[in-house]
Each structure stands twice: as C-alpha cells, then as structure tokens.
Tab-separated table of C-alpha atoms in Angstrom:
chain	number	residue	atom	x	y	z
A	54	ASP	CA	90.461	-177.064	-73.184
A	55	TRP	CA	91.482	-174.013	-71.066
A	56	VAL	CA	91.085	-172.942	-67.419
A	57	VAL	CA	91.253	-169.456	-65.764
A	58	ALA	CA	91.306	-168.530	-62.125
A	59	LEU	CA	89.344	-165.613	-60.842
A	60	PRO	CA	90.733	-163.198	-58.232
A	61	ASP	CA	90.220	-164.095	-54.575
A	62	GLY	CA	86.726	-163.515	-53.389
A	63	GLU	CA	85.213	-163.496	-56.826
A	64	ARG	CA	82.902	-166.318	-57.928
A	65	VAL	CA	80.922	-167.080	-61.099
A	66	LEU	CA	77.017	-166.641	-60.881
A	67	GLY	CA	76.309	-167.678	-64.504
A	68	CYS	CA	77.874	-168.415	-67.869
A	69	ALA	CA	76.878	-168.372	-71.548
A	70	THR	CA	78.597	-168.859	-74.893
A	71	GLY	CA	78.071	-168.021	-78.530
A	72	SER	CA	80.010	-167.751	-81.830
A	73	GLY	CA	83.622	-166.965	-80.851
A	74	TRP	CA	83.133	-165.991	-77.297
A	75	GLY	CA	82.317	-167.210	-73.828
A	76	GLY	CA	81.213	-165.126	-70.912
A	77	VAL	CA	80.586	-165.211	-67.138
A	78	ILE	CA	78.860	-162.951	-64.629
A	79	THR	CA	80.298	-162.804	-61.154
A	80	ASN	CA	79.376	-161.628	-57.680
A	81	ARG	CA	81.446	-158.510	-58.125
A	82	ARG	CA	79.010	-157.397	-60.793
A	83	PHE	CA	81.480	-158.056	-63.629
A	84	LEU	CA	80.739	-159.384	-67.061
A	85	ARG	CA	83.916	-161.146	-68.076
A	86	LEU	CA	84.279	-162.047	-71.838
A	87	PHE	CA	86.721	-164.530	-73.241
A	88	THR	CA	87.585	-165.684	-76.742
A	89	ILE	CA	87.064	-169.377	-77.511
A	90	SER	CA	90.813	-169.949	-77.018
A	91	GLY	CA	90.520	-168.622	-73.466
A	92	ILE	CA	92.037	-165.132	-73.937
A	93	GLN	CA	90.616	-162.614	-71.515
A	94	GLY	CA	88.529	-159.957	-73.357
A	95	PRO	CA	86.638	-156.950	-71.950
A	96	VAL	CA	85.683	-156.867	-68.258
A	97	ILE	CA	82.457	-154.801	-67.984
A	98	TRP	CA	80.484	-153.465	-65.009
A	99	ILE	CA	76.949	-154.634	-64.687
A	100	PRO	CA	74.618	-151.769	-63.603
A	101	GLY	CA	72.943	-153.845	-60.837
A	102	GLU	CA	72.964	-157.224	-59.045
A	103	PRO	CA	73.201	-159.959	-61.783
A	104	VAL	CA	70.197	-162.107	-62.415
A	105	THR	CA	71.211	-164.170	-65.404
A	106	ILE	CA	73.205	-164.246	-68.575
A	107	VAL	CA	72.202	-165.761	-72.048
A	108	GLY	CA	73.855	-165.875	-75.447
A	109	ARG	CA	73.509	-166.914	-79.052
A	110	ASP	CA	75.484	-166.341	-82.194
A	111	ARG	CA	77.436	-163.022	-81.675
A	112	PHE	CA	75.131	-161.758	-78.896
A	113	VAL	CA	75.248	-161.887	-75.162
A	114	ALA	CA	72.484	-160.522	-72.866
A	115	VAL	CA	72.780	-159.777	-69.184
A	116	PHE	CA	69.803	-159.251	-66.842
A	117	TYR	CA	70.155	-157.517	-63.591
A	118	HIS	CA	68.157	-155.965	-60.699
A	119	ARG	CA	67.357	-152.257	-61.154
A	120	SER	CA	66.238	-152.150	-57.532
A	121	VAL	CA	66.711	-154.189	-54.452
A	122	ALA	CA	63.016	-154.063	-53.638
A	123	PRO	CA	60.334	-155.077	-56.147
A	124	MET	CA	57.287	-153.013	-56.940
A	125	GLN	CA	54.475	-152.896	-54.395
A	126	ASP	CA	52.648	-155.690	-56.169
A	127	GLY	CA	55.675	-157.881	-56.030
A	128	THR	CA	56.825	-157.341	-59.704
A	129	GLN	CA	60.579	-157.536	-60.202
A	130	LEU	CA	62.341	-154.427	-61.417
A	131	LEU	CA	64.944	-155.651	-63.887
A	132	GLY	CA	67.156	-154.215	-66.543
A	133	TYR	CA	68.920	-155.778	-69.511
A	134	THR	CA	71.949	-155.090	-71.758
A	135	ILE	CA	72.655	-156.820	-75.058
A	136	LEU	CA	76.331	-156.759	-76.130
A	137	ASP	CA	78.635	-157.952	-78.886
A	138	GLY	CA	80.206	-161.084	-77.242
A	139	VAL	CA	83.461	-160.615	-79.040
A	140	THR	CA	84.186	-156.786	-78.723
A	141	GLY	CA	82.028	-156.055	-75.770
A	142	ALA	CA	80.210	-153.175	-77.558
A	143	THR	CA	76.700	-152.358	-76.227
A	144	VAL	CA	73.994	-153.175	-78.867
A	145	SER	CA	70.949	-152.269	-76.817
A	146	SER	CA	69.994	-151.776	-73.186
A	147	GLY	CA	66.819	-150.840	-71.232
A	148	GLU	CA	64.294	-151.921	-68.693
A	149	VAL	CA	62.625	-155.365	-68.768
A	150	GLY	CA	58.992	-154.272	-69.327
A	151	ALA	CA	57.844	-157.836	-69.961
A	152	LEU	CA	56.716	-158.965	-66.525
A	153	SER	CA	53.090	-159.539	-65.662
A	154	PRO	CA	51.816	-157.771	-62.397
A	155	GLY	CA	53.331	-159.511	-59.385
A	156	SER	CA	55.467	-161.888	-61.426
A	157	GLU	CA	59.174	-162.513	-61.692
A	158	LEU	CA	61.557	-163.608	-64.461
A	159	ARG	CA	61.604	-167.412	-64.899
A	160	TRP	CA	63.480	-167.889	-68.233
A	161	ALA	CA	65.383	-165.907	-70.801
A	162	GLY	CA	67.159	-166.702	-74.088
A	163	PHE	CA	67.625	-165.689	-77.742
A	164	SER	CA	65.288	-167.087	-80.524
A	165	ASP	CA	66.767	-168.759	-83.624
A	166	LYS	CA	66.623	-165.201	-85.129
A	167	CYS	CA	68.504	-163.756	-82.199
A	168	ALA	CA	65.434	-161.934	-80.748
A	169	LEU	CA	65.720	-161.602	-76.926
A	170	SER	CA	62.931	-163.494	-75.319
A	171	THR	CA	61.649	-163.957	-71.720
A	172	MET	CA	59.000	-165.831	-69.874
A	173	ASP	CA	57.629	-164.761	-66.531
A	174	SER	CA	56.175	-166.719	-63.610
A	175	ASP	CA	52.715	-166.190	-64.984
A	176	GLY	CA	53.634	-168.105	-68.164
A	177	MET	CA	53.678	-165.048	-70.527
A	178	LEU	CA	56.348	-165.276	-73.259
A	179	SER	CA	57.564	-161.948	-74.547
A	180	MET	CA	60.086	-160.741	-77.162
A	181	LEU	CA	61.955	-157.462	-77.508
A	182	ALA	CA	60.796	-155.596	-80.674
A	183	ARG	CA	62.526	-152.684	-82.439
A	184	TYR	CA	61.123	-150.329	-84.937
A	185	PRO	CA	63.591	-149.993	-87.854
A	186	THR	CA	63.447	-146.227	-87.963
A	187	SER	CA	63.718	-145.815	-84.161
A	188	SER	CA	66.882	-145.417	-82.068
A	189	ASN	CA	65.427	-146.321	-78.795
A	190	ALA	CA	66.035	-149.635	-76.906
A	191	GLY	CA	62.772	-151.095	-78.305
A	192	ASN	CA	59.525	-152.366	-76.977
A	193	TRP	CA	58.706	-155.643	-75.247
A	194	MET	CA	55.723	-157.398	-76.863
A	195	PRO	CA	53.613	-160.366	-75.478
A	196	MET	CA	53.993	-163.221	-77.949
A	197	LEU	CA	52.269	-166.115	-76.173
A	198	ASP	CA	50.084	-166.412	-73.053
A	199	THR	CA	50.470	-170.045	-71.950
A	200	VAL	CA	47.816	-169.660	-69.176
A	201	GLY	CA	44.961	-170.742	-71.445
A	202	LEU	CA	46.913	-173.689	-72.645
A	203	LYS	CA	47.129	-175.312	-69.217
A	204	LYS	CA	44.845	-178.255	-68.395
A	205	SER	CA	45.083	-177.289	-64.674
A	206	MET	CA	46.426	-174.285	-62.794
A	207	SER	CA	49.217	-176.414	-61.370
A	208	ASP	CA	50.521	-177.115	-64.888
A	209	MET	CA	53.421	-175.099	-66.429
A	210	PHE	CA	55.666	-175.167	-69.458
A	211	TRP	CA	59.474	-175.377	-69.109
A	212	PRO	CA	60.901	-173.274	-72.057
A	213	VAL	CA	63.720	-174.651	-74.042
A	214	GLU	CA	64.018	-172.257	-77.010
A	215	VAL	CA	61.989	-170.190	-79.436
A	216	HIS	CA	62.492	-171.471	-82.939
A	217	GLY	CA	60.627	-171.084	-86.226
A	218	GLY	CA	57.888	-168.962	-84.640
A	219	LYS	CA	57.156	-171.582	-81.915
A	220	LEU	CA	57.997	-172.023	-78.346
A	221	VAL	CA	59.828	-175.403	-77.805
A	222	CYS	CA	59.038	-176.488	-74.271
A	223	VAL	CA	58.524	-179.400	-71.821
A	224	PRO	CA	55.021	-179.599	-70.395
A	225	LEU	CA	55.063	-180.151	-66.567
A	226	ARG	CA	51.979	-181.613	-64.960
A	227	GLY	CA	50.943	-182.046	-61.331
A	228	GLY	CA	52.775	-179.057	-59.852
A	229	LYS	CA	56.186	-180.015	-61.092
A	230	GLU	CA	58.549	-177.016	-61.360
A	231	HIS	CA	61.298	-178.597	-63.555
A	232	PRO	CA	61.830	-181.619	-65.746
A	233	ASP	CA	63.067	-184.927	-64.170
A	234	ALA	CA	66.846	-184.811	-64.433
A	235	GLY	CA	67.081	-188.593	-64.489
A	236	ARG	CA	64.824	-188.913	-67.654
A	237	ARG	CA	64.959	-187.517	-71.094
A	238	PRO	CA	62.225	-184.920	-71.244
A	239	VAL	CA	59.508	-184.999	-73.915
A	240	THR	CA	59.202	-181.664	-75.662
A	241	THR	CA	56.320	-180.005	-77.405
A	242	THR	CA	55.899	-176.951	-79.580
A	243	LEU	CA	53.466	-174.070	-79.119
A	244	ASN	CA	52.746	-171.621	-81.899
A	245	LEU	CA	53.438	-168.054	-80.992
A	246	ARG	CA	50.193	-166.056	-80.967
A	247	MET	CA	49.891	-162.499	-79.626
A	248	PRO	CA	46.931	-161.912	-77.318
A	249	MET	CA	44.884	-160.074	-79.902
A	250	ALA	CA	41.513	-158.482	-79.210
A	251	THR	CA	38.609	-160.524	-80.495
A	252	GLY	CA	36.012	-159.622	-83.016
A	253	LEU	CA	38.383	-159.072	-86.027
A	254	THR	CA	37.418	-160.143	-89.427
A	255	VAL	CA	39.687	-162.353	-91.472
A	256	LYS	CA	40.881	-159.374	-93.604
A	257	ARG	CA	41.339	-157.158	-90.648
A	258	TYR	CA	43.183	-159.939	-88.756
A	259	VAL	CA	45.694	-160.539	-91.587
A	260	LEU	CA	46.279	-156.709	-91.956
A	261	VAL	CA	47.075	-156.419	-88.174
A	262	GLU	CA	49.373	-159.396	-88.406
A	263	LYS	CA	51.301	-157.822	-91.404
A	264	LYS	CA	51.572	-154.542	-89.611
A	265	LEU	CA	52.999	-156.213	-86.449
A	266	CYS	CA	55.503	-158.166	-88.509
A	267	SER	CA	56.611	-154.974	-90.237
A	268	VAL	CA	57.463	-153.253	-86.934
A	269	PHE	CA	58.892	-156.231	-85.078
A	270	SER	CA	62.578	-156.276	-85.901
A	271	LEU	CA	65.463	-158.506	-84.737
A	272	PHE	CA	69.149	-158.070	-84.293
A	273	HIS	CA	71.186	-159.429	-87.166
A	274	ARG	CA	74.966	-159.372	-87.751
A	275	ALA	CA	76.272	-158.449	-91.210
A	276	LYS	CA	80.195	-158.881	-90.951
A	277	THR	CA	81.125	-156.584	-88.185
A	278	ILE	CA	78.172	-154.308	-88.437
A	279	PHE	CA	74.899	-154.786	-86.458
A	280	SER	CA	71.774	-154.088	-88.500
A	281	PHE	CA	68.035	-154.781	-88.140
A	282	PHE	CA	65.701	-156.671	-90.317
A	283	PRO	CA	61.900	-157.200	-90.068
A	284	LEU	CA	60.625	-160.484	-88.820
A	285	VAL	CA	58.615	-162.591	-91.216
A	286	ASN	CA	56.031	-165.239	-90.327
A	287	ILE	CA	56.723	-165.067	-86.531
A	288	LEU	CA	53.051	-164.965	-85.678
A	289	SER	CA	50.899	-167.946	-86.054
A	290	VAL	CA	47.319	-166.772	-87.038
A	291	ASP	CA	44.521	-169.185	-86.420
A	292	ARG	CA	42.825	-168.390	-89.720
A	293	LYS	CA	40.299	-171.274	-89.484
A	294	ARG	CA	39.036	-169.839	-86.185
A	295	SER	CA	38.791	-166.362	-87.832
A	296	ASN	CA	36.932	-167.906	-90.793
A	297	ARG	CA	34.399	-169.478	-88.443
A	298	SER	CA	33.928	-166.204	-86.674
A	299	VAL	CA	33.152	-164.418	-89.948
A	300	GLN	CA	30.798	-167.181	-91.055
A	301	SER	CA	28.881	-167.164	-87.802
A	302	SER	CA	28.481	-163.397	-88.133
A	303	HIS	CA	26.671	-163.590	-91.493
C-alpha cells in the first residue's frame, strides 16, 4: 500500500487503474499518473474541465468539456484523450461525436479488446473506430440502441462492461437510475447490433457486416509499440430474422 498527498487546494475528481499504472484527474485540470509502486509519473494538462477517467490494460482515457455551455439542443460538447498509462504518451484524441441530440454522457469504458466505448442518456452505446490506413483520431460508431429493448420508457440499462461483442449491464425497472447498493445486482447481456437500414437480403447483410468489421479497428499493444488490428465478430447479426425477411419476399 502507498499514500500520496496532493498540493494544498487540489482534490481528486476521479481515478482509474490498469496494467502497471494508476491515475487521477483533479480540479486543477491535471492528469496525474503513478506506477503501481506509487512513484509519481507524468503530470499532464487536461484541455478542459474534467468529466471522467477510465482505464484498461495499458490505456487511460480522459473525457473533458470542450465548452462550458452545451449545444442549443442541450447536447454536451465533450472531448477525449487516450494515453499510455505508463509513459503518458498520447495515443489518440478528438471530439466525442457519440452523443444523441440533447443527450449527455452517462457511461464510458474500454471493451475487453480495449476499444473506447460510451453510452449516452438516450441509451445509445457507441465505440471508437479507426481505419487501419488512416492517421486521424477515428470515428464514433453506434453499436447498440437500447431504446427498443426497453419494456417501458422509464426502464434503463446500467452498463458494466463491453465483453465478447456484448454489453454486460444491469436492467433497471420502474424509473430506477442506479442499482441497489445493498443488494448484489443481477446482470444480463445484450448483443451488439448496429442500427442498420432494413430491407437487406441475407447475402447483402453479411457483406455489410464484413465490411464494417474490416474498417472497425481497436488499439492493441505489442511490447512498447501501439498498433491497430481489425475487430472480428464484434457485430451480432440476427440471421434468422434476415432469413425470414428473404423468405417472405419470395
């Protein structure tokens, strides 16, 4: 165990940990990184007011406000930065373009394959995708719309993690906003399914799925070098439904 004291007037707003590192964000807009033995690492400025910090494996992601005021429809204006939790090197940064109109960020985390994921207040789960041949920050892609899975408008899903192409979550009924802290929550899994256009044949649906998988890339660490590799089997295609659609069209 180890303990460190922050300078007077500085307080922790959030913390995260991963393989070989721990980090905190503070009210002074600092990201402070530490080794697992408590040695102070890089201290990095956050470009805006901190929102949250998440981590997994070698990666740490910080979300922050790009503007004090939201858009006219109430949508938050957020940015993100993904860093190496050990060295503090920036891996990717950009805008959080994964918020439904009028919504705000409700959850963020890394998947089991280290893909940065978010869910907004409308229940839309999104993931950050990169094209292997592109040098830009990447594109946010909607991976699951939970609105159609609710039994009533007051229901919601409390995200736990994205694992194996599924969202692990706690279903909340009757307007509850968080699980009961006094009881062990019962989790369920929801298959990731992009909001595809209807009317696709089985063959066309599979081709679209393969195309999306080929361009959807995740961060992966190979020794000390960060590289990218394509995601495989991240989408869950309801082929039975597609088959029924094709049969009914004949």
